[in-house]
Short mmCIF file of N, CA and C in Angstrom, two decimals:
data_model
loop_
_atom_site.label_atom_id
_atom_site.label_comp_id
_atom_site.label_asym_id
_atom_site.label_seq_id
_atom_site.Cartn_x
_atom_site.Cartn_y
_atom_site.Cartn_z
N UNK A 1243 99.46 131.05 104.15
CA UNK A 1243 100.45 130.13 104.69
C UNK A 1243 99.77 129.21 105.70
N UNK A 1244 99.99 127.90 105.54
CA UNK A 1244 99.42 126.91 106.43
C UNK A 1244 100.52 126.35 107.31
N UNK A 1245 100.26 126.29 108.60
CA UNK A 1245 101.19 125.70 109.55
C UNK A 1245 100.52 124.55 110.26
N UNK A 1246 101.21 123.43 110.36
CA UNK A 1246 100.68 122.22 110.96
C UNK A 1246 101.64 121.74 112.05
N UNK A 1247 101.10 121.39 113.21
CA UNK A 1247 101.91 120.92 114.32
C UNK A 1247 101.30 119.65 114.88
N UNK A 1248 102.05 118.54 114.81
CA UNK A 1248 101.59 117.26 115.32
C UNK A 1248 101.99 117.06 116.77
N UNK A 1249 101.23 116.22 117.46
CA UNK A 1249 101.58 115.80 118.81
C UNK A 1249 100.89 114.47 119.08
N UNK A 1250 101.26 113.83 120.18
CA UNK A 1250 100.60 112.62 120.61
C UNK A 1250 101.38 111.34 120.39
N UNK A 1251 102.52 111.41 119.73
CA UNK A 1251 103.33 110.23 119.53
C UNK A 1251 103.98 109.77 120.82
N UNK A 1252 104.56 108.59 120.78
CA UNK A 1252 105.23 108.04 121.94
C UNK A 1252 105.53 106.58 121.74
N UNK A 1253 105.88 105.92 122.83
CA UNK A 1253 106.19 104.49 122.82
C UNK A 1253 105.05 103.72 123.43
N UNK A 1254 104.69 102.61 122.80
CA UNK A 1254 103.57 101.80 123.26
C UNK A 1254 103.85 100.34 122.97
N UNK A 1255 103.29 99.46 123.78
CA UNK A 1255 103.40 98.02 123.53
C UNK A 1255 102.48 97.60 122.40
N UNK A 1256 102.86 96.55 121.71
CA UNK A 1256 102.00 96.00 120.67
C UNK A 1256 100.61 95.74 121.21
N UNK A 1257 99.60 96.10 120.43
CA UNK A 1257 98.22 95.97 120.86
C UNK A 1257 97.67 97.21 121.51
N UNK A 1258 98.51 98.16 121.82
CA UNK A 1258 98.08 99.39 122.46
C UNK A 1258 97.53 100.40 121.48
N UNK A 1259 97.20 101.58 122.01
CA UNK A 1259 96.59 102.64 121.22
C UNK A 1259 97.28 103.97 121.45
N UNK A 1260 97.21 104.83 120.44
CA UNK A 1260 97.66 106.20 120.53
C UNK A 1260 96.70 107.07 119.74
N UNK A 1261 96.58 108.32 120.14
CA UNK A 1261 95.80 109.29 119.40
C UNK A 1261 96.69 110.48 119.05
N UNK A 1262 96.91 110.67 117.77
CA UNK A 1262 97.72 111.78 117.29
C UNK A 1262 96.84 112.98 116.99
N UNK A 1263 97.38 114.17 117.21
CA UNK A 1263 96.67 115.41 116.91
C UNK A 1263 97.52 116.27 115.99
N UNK A 1264 96.85 117.08 115.20
CA UNK A 1264 97.52 118.02 114.30
C UNK A 1264 96.73 119.31 114.33
N UNK A 1265 97.34 120.36 114.86
CA UNK A 1265 96.70 121.66 114.95
C UNK A 1265 97.12 122.50 113.75
N UNK A 1266 96.14 123.05 113.05
CA UNK A 1266 96.38 123.84 111.85
C UNK A 1266 96.13 125.31 112.10
N UNK A 1267 96.89 126.14 111.41
CA UNK A 1267 96.68 127.58 111.46
C UNK A 1267 96.95 128.16 110.08
N UNK A 1268 96.46 129.36 109.87
CA UNK A 1268 96.69 130.05 108.60
C UNK A 1268 95.48 130.02 107.68
N UNK A 1269 94.91 128.84 107.48
CA UNK A 1269 93.73 128.65 106.67
C UNK A 1269 92.82 127.65 107.36
N UNK A 1270 91.57 127.63 106.93
CA UNK A 1270 90.61 126.68 107.48
C UNK A 1270 90.90 125.30 106.91
N UNK A 1271 91.51 124.44 107.72
CA UNK A 1271 91.93 123.14 107.20
C UNK A 1271 90.78 122.26 106.79
N UNK A 1272 89.61 122.48 107.37
CA UNK A 1272 88.45 121.66 107.03
C UNK A 1272 88.03 121.81 105.58
N UNK A 1273 88.48 122.84 104.91
CA UNK A 1273 88.17 123.04 103.50
C UNK A 1273 89.17 122.35 102.59
N UNK A 1274 90.21 121.77 103.16
CA UNK A 1274 91.23 121.08 102.39
C UNK A 1274 91.01 119.57 102.45
N UNK A 1275 91.73 118.87 101.63
CA UNK A 1275 91.93 117.45 101.85
C UNK A 1275 93.12 117.31 102.81
N UNK A 1276 92.92 116.58 103.89
CA UNK A 1276 93.95 116.39 104.90
C UNK A 1276 94.33 114.92 104.96
N UNK A 1277 95.58 114.67 105.26
CA UNK A 1277 96.03 113.30 105.35
C UNK A 1277 97.05 113.09 106.44
N UNK A 1278 97.15 111.83 106.87
CA UNK A 1278 98.23 111.38 107.74
C UNK A 1278 99.13 110.46 106.93
N UNK A 1279 100.42 110.68 107.05
CA UNK A 1279 101.43 109.88 106.38
C UNK A 1279 102.44 109.41 107.41
N UNK A 1280 103.17 108.38 107.07
CA UNK A 1280 104.22 107.91 107.96
C UNK A 1280 105.45 107.52 107.16
N UNK A 1281 106.59 107.59 107.82
CA UNK A 1281 107.83 107.22 107.17
C UNK A 1281 108.75 106.57 108.19
N UNK A 1282 109.13 105.33 107.91
CA UNK A 1282 110.09 104.61 108.73
C UNK A 1282 111.47 104.78 108.13
N UNK A 1283 112.53 104.62 108.93
CA UNK A 1283 113.88 104.76 108.41
C UNK A 1283 114.13 103.85 107.21
N UNK A 1284 114.66 104.42 106.14
CA UNK A 1284 114.96 103.66 104.94
C UNK A 1284 113.76 103.34 104.07
N UNK A 1285 112.58 103.82 104.44
CA UNK A 1285 111.36 103.54 103.69
C UNK A 1285 110.80 104.81 103.06
N UNK A 1286 109.97 104.64 102.03
CA UNK A 1286 109.28 105.76 101.43
C UNK A 1286 108.13 106.22 102.31
N UNK A 1287 107.79 107.49 102.19
CA UNK A 1287 106.65 108.00 102.91
C UNK A 1287 105.37 107.42 102.33
N UNK A 1288 104.48 106.96 103.20
CA UNK A 1288 103.24 106.33 102.76
C UNK A 1288 102.04 106.92 103.48
N UNK A 1289 100.93 106.98 102.77
CA UNK A 1289 99.70 107.49 103.35
C UNK A 1289 99.01 106.45 104.21
N UNK A 1290 98.47 106.88 105.33
CA UNK A 1290 97.73 105.99 106.21
C UNK A 1290 96.26 106.36 106.36
N UNK A 1291 95.90 107.60 106.06
CA UNK A 1291 94.51 108.02 106.17
C UNK A 1291 94.32 109.35 105.48
N UNK A 1292 93.15 109.53 104.87
CA UNK A 1292 92.78 110.78 104.20
C UNK A 1292 91.37 111.15 104.62
N UNK A 1293 91.15 112.44 104.83
CA UNK A 1293 89.79 112.95 105.03
C UNK A 1293 89.56 114.05 104.02
N UNK A 1294 88.48 113.91 103.23
CA UNK A 1294 88.16 114.87 102.20
C UNK A 1294 87.47 116.09 102.81
N UNK A 1295 87.37 117.15 102.03
CA UNK A 1295 86.74 118.36 102.53
C UNK A 1295 85.28 118.15 102.92
N UNK A 1296 84.64 117.14 102.33
CA UNK A 1296 83.25 116.85 102.68
C UNK A 1296 83.12 115.89 103.85
N UNK A 1297 84.24 115.49 104.45
CA UNK A 1297 84.22 114.64 105.62
C UNK A 1297 84.37 113.16 105.36
N UNK A 1298 84.32 112.74 104.11
CA UNK A 1298 84.50 111.34 103.78
C UNK A 1298 85.95 110.94 104.02
N UNK A 1299 86.15 109.75 104.54
CA UNK A 1299 87.48 109.27 104.88
C UNK A 1299 87.88 108.09 104.02
N UNK A 1300 89.18 107.86 103.94
CA UNK A 1300 89.70 106.76 103.16
C UNK A 1300 90.95 106.21 103.84
N UNK A 1301 91.15 104.89 103.73
CA UNK A 1301 92.28 104.21 104.35
C UNK A 1301 92.80 103.12 103.43
N UNK A 1302 94.06 102.79 103.55
CA UNK A 1302 94.52 101.57 102.89
C UNK A 1302 93.80 100.37 103.47
N UNK A 1303 93.56 99.37 102.65
CA UNK A 1303 92.85 98.19 103.13
C UNK A 1303 93.53 97.56 104.35
N UNK A 1304 94.84 97.61 104.39
CA UNK A 1304 95.57 96.98 105.48
C UNK A 1304 95.37 97.67 106.82
N UNK A 1305 94.90 98.91 106.81
CA UNK A 1305 94.73 99.66 108.04
C UNK A 1305 93.27 99.86 108.44
N UNK A 1306 92.35 99.49 107.58
CA UNK A 1306 90.94 99.64 107.91
C UNK A 1306 90.60 98.84 109.16
N UNK A 1307 89.88 99.48 110.06
CA UNK A 1307 89.52 98.83 111.31
C UNK A 1307 90.47 99.10 112.44
N UNK A 1308 91.67 99.60 112.15
CA UNK A 1308 92.64 99.92 113.19
C UNK A 1308 92.87 101.42 113.33
N UNK A 1309 92.90 102.14 112.22
CA UNK A 1309 93.16 103.58 112.24
C UNK A 1309 91.90 104.34 111.85
N UNK A 1310 91.67 105.48 112.51
CA UNK A 1310 90.53 106.33 112.22
C UNK A 1310 90.97 107.78 112.17
N UNK A 1311 90.69 108.45 111.06
CA UNK A 1311 91.00 109.87 110.91
C UNK A 1311 89.72 110.67 111.18
N UNK A 1312 89.86 111.80 111.85
CA UNK A 1312 88.73 112.66 112.13
C UNK A 1312 89.22 114.09 112.27
N UNK A 1313 88.29 115.03 112.34
CA UNK A 1313 88.67 116.42 112.51
C UNK A 1313 87.65 117.14 113.37
N UNK A 1314 88.11 118.17 114.03
CA UNK A 1314 87.27 119.07 114.80
C UNK A 1314 87.50 120.45 114.21
N UNK A 1315 86.60 120.89 113.35
CA UNK A 1315 86.80 122.14 112.64
C UNK A 1315 86.86 123.33 113.59
N UNK A 1316 86.07 123.30 114.65
CA UNK A 1316 86.04 124.40 115.59
C UNK A 1316 87.38 124.59 116.29
N UNK A 1317 88.13 123.49 116.46
CA UNK A 1317 89.44 123.54 117.10
C UNK A 1317 90.58 123.54 116.10
N UNK A 1318 90.26 123.54 114.82
CA UNK A 1318 91.27 123.51 113.76
C UNK A 1318 92.24 122.34 113.96
N UNK A 1319 91.69 121.19 114.33
CA UNK A 1319 92.52 120.05 114.70
C UNK A 1319 92.13 118.79 113.95
N UNK A 1320 93.12 118.08 113.47
CA UNK A 1320 92.98 116.79 112.82
C UNK A 1320 93.48 115.72 113.78
N UNK A 1321 92.83 114.56 113.79
CA UNK A 1321 93.20 113.47 114.68
C UNK A 1321 93.45 112.19 113.91
N UNK A 1322 94.27 111.35 114.48
CA UNK A 1322 94.44 109.99 114.01
C UNK A 1322 94.40 109.06 115.22
N UNK A 1323 93.32 108.31 115.34
CA UNK A 1323 93.21 107.30 116.39
C UNK A 1323 93.79 106.00 115.87
N UNK A 1324 94.77 105.46 116.58
CA UNK A 1324 95.45 104.25 116.18
C UNK A 1324 95.25 103.19 117.25
N UNK A 1325 94.61 102.09 116.88
CA UNK A 1325 94.35 100.99 117.79
C UNK A 1325 95.05 99.73 117.31
N UNK A 1326 95.19 98.78 118.21
CA UNK A 1326 95.81 97.49 117.89
C UNK A 1326 97.14 97.69 117.18
N UNK A 1327 97.96 98.54 117.74
CA UNK A 1327 99.23 98.89 117.11
C UNK A 1327 100.17 97.69 117.03
N UNK A 1328 100.92 97.66 115.95
CA UNK A 1328 101.88 96.60 115.67
C UNK A 1328 103.27 97.19 115.53
N UNK A 1329 104.31 96.39 115.76
CA UNK A 1329 105.67 96.92 115.57
C UNK A 1329 105.89 97.52 114.18
N UNK A 1330 105.23 97.00 113.16
CA UNK A 1330 105.37 97.52 111.80
C UNK A 1330 104.80 98.92 111.65
N UNK A 1331 104.04 99.40 112.64
CA UNK A 1331 103.51 100.76 112.61
C UNK A 1331 104.54 101.78 113.09
N UNK A 1332 105.67 101.33 113.58
CA UNK A 1332 106.71 102.23 114.06
C UNK A 1332 107.19 103.12 112.92
N UNK A 1333 107.11 104.43 113.12
CA UNK A 1333 107.49 105.40 112.08
C UNK A 1333 107.33 106.80 112.63
N UNK A 1334 107.82 107.76 111.86
CA UNK A 1334 107.49 109.15 112.09
C UNK A 1334 106.18 109.44 111.37
N UNK A 1335 105.22 110.01 112.08
CA UNK A 1335 103.91 110.30 111.51
C UNK A 1335 103.77 111.79 111.26
N UNK A 1336 103.26 112.13 110.08
CA UNK A 1336 103.11 113.51 109.66
C UNK A 1336 101.66 113.78 109.25
N UNK A 1337 101.16 114.96 109.57
CA UNK A 1337 99.92 115.40 108.95
C UNK A 1337 100.25 116.32 107.79
N UNK A 1338 99.35 116.37 106.83
CA UNK A 1338 99.58 117.13 105.61
C UNK A 1338 98.28 117.70 105.07
N UNK A 1339 98.38 118.80 104.34
CA UNK A 1339 97.23 119.46 103.75
C UNK A 1339 97.43 119.64 102.26
N UNK A 1340 96.40 119.28 101.50
CA UNK A 1340 96.36 119.49 100.06
C UNK A 1340 95.30 120.55 99.79
N UNK A 1341 95.71 121.79 99.63
CA UNK A 1341 94.73 122.85 99.43
C UNK A 1341 94.11 122.79 98.04
N UNK A 1342 94.68 122.03 97.14
CA UNK A 1342 94.08 121.83 95.83
C UNK A 1342 93.00 120.77 95.82
N UNK A 1343 92.80 120.09 96.93
CA UNK A 1343 91.75 119.08 97.08
C UNK A 1343 91.86 117.95 96.06
N UNK A 1344 93.06 117.60 95.71
CA UNK A 1344 93.25 116.45 94.82
C UNK A 1344 93.08 115.13 95.54
N UNK A 1345 93.46 115.12 96.83
CA UNK A 1345 93.10 114.02 97.72
C UNK A 1345 93.54 112.65 97.22
N UNK A 1346 94.79 112.54 96.85
CA UNK A 1346 95.34 111.26 96.44
C UNK A 1346 96.23 110.70 97.53
N UNK A 1347 96.73 109.49 97.30
CA UNK A 1347 97.66 108.87 98.23
C UNK A 1347 99.10 109.26 97.95
N UNK A 1348 99.32 110.03 96.93
CA UNK A 1348 100.66 110.46 96.56
C UNK A 1348 101.06 111.66 97.40
N UNK A 1349 102.07 111.55 98.24
CA UNK A 1349 102.44 112.69 99.11
C UNK A 1349 102.86 113.93 98.35
N UNK A 1350 103.21 113.81 97.08
CA UNK A 1350 103.69 114.96 96.33
C UNK A 1350 102.63 116.04 96.16
N UNK A 1351 101.34 115.68 96.22
CA UNK A 1351 100.28 116.67 96.03
C UNK A 1351 99.99 117.46 97.29
N UNK A 1352 100.57 117.08 98.41
CA UNK A 1352 100.34 117.77 99.67
C UNK A 1352 101.41 118.84 99.87
N UNK A 1353 101.00 120.08 99.86
CA UNK A 1353 101.95 121.17 99.90
C UNK A 1353 102.38 121.61 101.27
N UNK A 1354 101.67 121.18 102.31
CA UNK A 1354 101.97 121.63 103.66
C UNK A 1354 102.09 120.44 104.58
N UNK A 1355 103.14 120.44 105.39
CA UNK A 1355 103.47 119.33 106.27
C UNK A 1355 103.84 119.81 107.66
N UNK A 1356 103.50 119.00 108.65
CA UNK A 1356 104.00 119.24 109.99
C UNK A 1356 105.40 118.69 110.14
N UNK A 1357 105.96 118.85 111.33
CA UNK A 1357 107.32 118.40 111.59
C UNK A 1357 107.39 116.92 111.97
N UNK A 1358 106.26 116.32 112.27
CA UNK A 1358 106.22 114.90 112.57
C UNK A 1358 106.21 114.60 114.05
N UNK A 1359 105.65 113.45 114.40
CA UNK A 1359 105.67 112.94 115.76
C UNK A 1359 106.00 111.45 115.70
N UNK A 1360 106.92 111.02 116.53
CA UNK A 1360 107.43 109.65 116.47
C UNK A 1360 106.50 108.69 117.19
N UNK A 1361 106.21 107.58 116.53
CA UNK A 1361 105.46 106.48 117.12
C UNK A 1361 106.34 105.24 117.12
N UNK A 1362 106.54 104.65 118.28
CA UNK A 1362 107.35 103.45 118.41
C UNK A 1362 106.52 102.37 119.10
N UNK A 1363 106.40 101.23 118.44
CA UNK A 1363 105.60 100.12 118.96
C UNK A 1363 106.53 98.94 119.21
N UNK A 1364 106.59 98.48 120.43
CA UNK A 1364 107.45 97.37 120.80
C UNK A 1364 106.65 96.07 120.88
N UNK A 1365 107.30 94.97 120.62
CA UNK A 1365 106.65 93.67 120.64
C UNK A 1365 106.60 93.10 122.04
#
């Protein structure tokens, strides 16, 4: 059983930064494909960053240069550094684990999810 708990969300002005954390327990998350997803009210859940079990990362083109995913295996923690935040980034952010290592942008392949942390960016 994998348990994920996010933290670090909050309210920030446009152009500001936030660092989200996700603490994992139950299994060694570094052996999984891990991802950050977000969902705004009335919108579908979308992927914002993926880190593969070998440490390689992937981002949507629209977020490259602003968001950075990383992990600290010793602390069982996944991070999402978000810079140059825009109002369109406002959403609930979730971390997720795909123990099958399929590592796609489709949230359906991720079997484990945290409860989410809210990010609100004002103009």
